[in-house]
Amino acid sequence: MSRPAAPRHIRVDDEDVVVLPAADYERLASARRQLGAREARNRSLTDQVNTLNTLLTDIRQIVDSTPDCCATHRDADSRIRDLIDAQRIPRPQGMPTPTP
């Protein structure tokens, strides 16, 4: 594990300044770049989850609007309900609560 940065505080032209050794600055810059990349990846994954939730909601509405006439409809309805009810996929706002 790397050692923590050891900043020195100095005053230049009546302004407080922090001075770091070059190696410490490079470590901090590297960590900042990695954090930025992780944030971008997280934002991308969040957008994908939101898109999938919207798609799943649209599919559910289509299935709900079709007549309840066959086993295929009941099977699709059951699978969609199971996906929505799974804890890994939050229920979109405005989504009706499924009936068992």
Tab-separated table of C-alpha atoms in Angstrom:
chain	number	residue	atom	x	y	z
A	1	MET	CA	0.000	0.000	0.000
A	2	SER	CA	1.349	3.412	-0.881
A	3	ARG	CA	2.088	5.941	1.767
A	4	PRO	CA	-0.240	8.913	2.153
A	5	ALA	CA	0.704	12.159	0.457
A	6	ALA	CA	2.697	14.485	2.691
A	7	PRO	CA	1.707	18.018	1.706
A	8	ARG	CA	3.576	21.060	2.914
A	9	HIS	CA	1.717	24.267	3.464
A	10	ILE	CA	3.459	27.456	2.402
A	11	ARG	CA	2.393	31.021	1.830
A	12	VAL	CA	3.083	32.731	-1.501
A	13	ASP	CA	1.966	36.315	-2.120
A	14	ASP	CA	-0.424	36.256	0.846
A	15	GLU	CA	-2.043	33.045	-0.436
A	16	ASP	CA	-1.900	29.594	1.165
A	17	VAL	CA	-0.425	26.986	-1.174
A	18	VAL	CA	0.027	23.233	-0.761
A	19	VAL	CA	3.217	21.715	-2.130
A	20	LEU	CA	3.557	17.997	-2.886
A	21	PRO	CA	6.503	15.962	-4.073
A	22	ALA	CA	6.171	15.076	-7.779
A	23	ALA	CA	5.629	11.356	-7.078
A	24	ASP	CA	2.781	12.121	-4.653
A	25	TYR	CA	1.177	14.473	-7.154
A	26	GLU	CA	1.373	11.794	-9.871
A	27	ARG	CA	-0.291	9.256	-7.547
A	28	LEU	CA	-3.086	11.700	-6.769
A	29	ALA	CA	-3.556	12.524	-10.460
A	30	SER	CA	-3.674	8.820	-11.311
A	31	ALA	CA	-6.260	8.132	-8.604
A	32	ARG	CA	-8.357	11.031	-9.877
A	33	ARG	CA	-8.284	9.678	-13.445
A	34	GLN	CA	-9.318	6.230	-12.212
A	35	LEU	CA	-12.173	7.711	-10.219
A	36	GLY	CA	-13.356	9.650	-13.266
A	37	ALA	CA	-13.339	6.472	-15.339
A	38	ARG	CA	-15.323	4.622	-12.669
A	39	GLU	CA	-17.885	7.412	-12.496
A	40	ALA	CA	-18.316	7.319	-16.274
A	41	ARG	CA	-18.778	3.538	-16.191
A	42	ASN	CA	-21.291	3.824	-13.332
A	43	ARG	CA	-23.244	6.499	-15.215
A	44	SER	CA	-23.301	4.283	-18.320
A	45	LEU	CA	-24.546	1.263	-16.349
A	46	THR	CA	-27.212	3.373	-14.641
A	47	ASP	CA	-28.424	4.585	-18.039
A	48	GLN	CA	-28.574	0.993	-19.286
A	49	VAL	CA	-30.606	-0.126	-16.253
A	50	ASN	CA	-33.022	2.761	-16.737
A	51	THR	CA	-33.400	1.896	-20.430
A	52	LEU	CA	-34.038	-1.759	-19.608
A	53	ASN	CA	-36.606	-0.798	-16.962
A	54	THR	CA	-38.410	1.365	-19.505
A	55	LEU	CA	-38.324	-1.438	-22.060
A	56	LEU	CA	-39.624	-3.942	-19.523
A	57	THR	CA	-42.436	-1.572	-18.552
A	58	ASP	CA	-43.393	-1.165	-22.218
A	59	ILE	CA	-43.396	-4.939	-22.710
A	60	ARG	CA	-45.531	-5.361	-19.615
A	61	GLN	CA	-48.065	-2.826	-20.908
A	62	ILE	CA	-48.253	-4.621	-24.262
A	63	VAL	CA	-48.771	-7.978	-22.570
A	64	ASP	CA	-51.423	-6.461	-20.304
A	65	SER	CA	-53.282	-5.034	-23.300
A	66	THR	CA	-53.525	-8.392	-25.088
A	67	PRO	CA	-56.370	-10.775	-24.321
A	68	ASP	CA	-55.680	-13.297	-21.598
A	69	CYS	CA	-56.440	-16.218	-23.850
A	70	CYS	CA	-53.578	-18.623	-23.951
A	71	ALA	CA	-50.804	-20.331	-22.013
A	72	THR	CA	-48.139	-18.315	-23.869
A	73	HIS	CA	-49.627	-15.064	-22.578
A	74	ARG	CA	-49.782	-16.413	-19.027
A	75	ASP	CA	-46.182	-17.676	-19.269
A	76	ALA	CA	-44.874	-14.328	-20.589
A	77	ASP	CA	-46.909	-12.484	-17.980
A	78	SER	CA	-45.489	-14.666	-15.221
A	79	ARG	CA	-41.892	-14.225	-16.413
A	80	ILE	CA	-42.203	-10.451	-16.658
A	81	ARG	CA	-43.776	-10.326	-13.188
A	82	ASP	CA	-40.908	-12.426	-11.821
A	83	LEU	CA	-38.337	-10.067	-13.378
A	84	ILE	CA	-40.038	-6.980	-12.008
A	85	ASP	CA	-40.438	-8.512	-8.564
A	86	ALA	CA	-36.797	-9.575	-8.381
A	87	GLN	CA	-34.856	-7.346	-6.007
A	88	ARG	CA	-32.164	-6.749	-8.603
A	89	ILE	CA	-34.560	-4.786	-10.808
A	90	PRO	CA	-36.334	-1.946	-9.020
A	91	ARG	CA	-39.961	-1.409	-9.959
A	92	PRO	CA	-40.274	1.654	-12.190
A	93	GLN	CA	-42.382	4.477	-10.838
A	94	GLY	CA	-46.008	4.203	-11.875
A	95	MET	CA	-45.714	0.461	-12.481
A	96	PRO	CA	-48.786	-1.402	-11.271
A	97	THR	CA	-48.336	-3.877	-8.450
A	98	PRO	CA	-48.671	-7.396	-9.865
A	99	THR	CA	-51.419	-9.632	-8.605
A	100	PRO	CA	-50.420	-13.170	-7.645
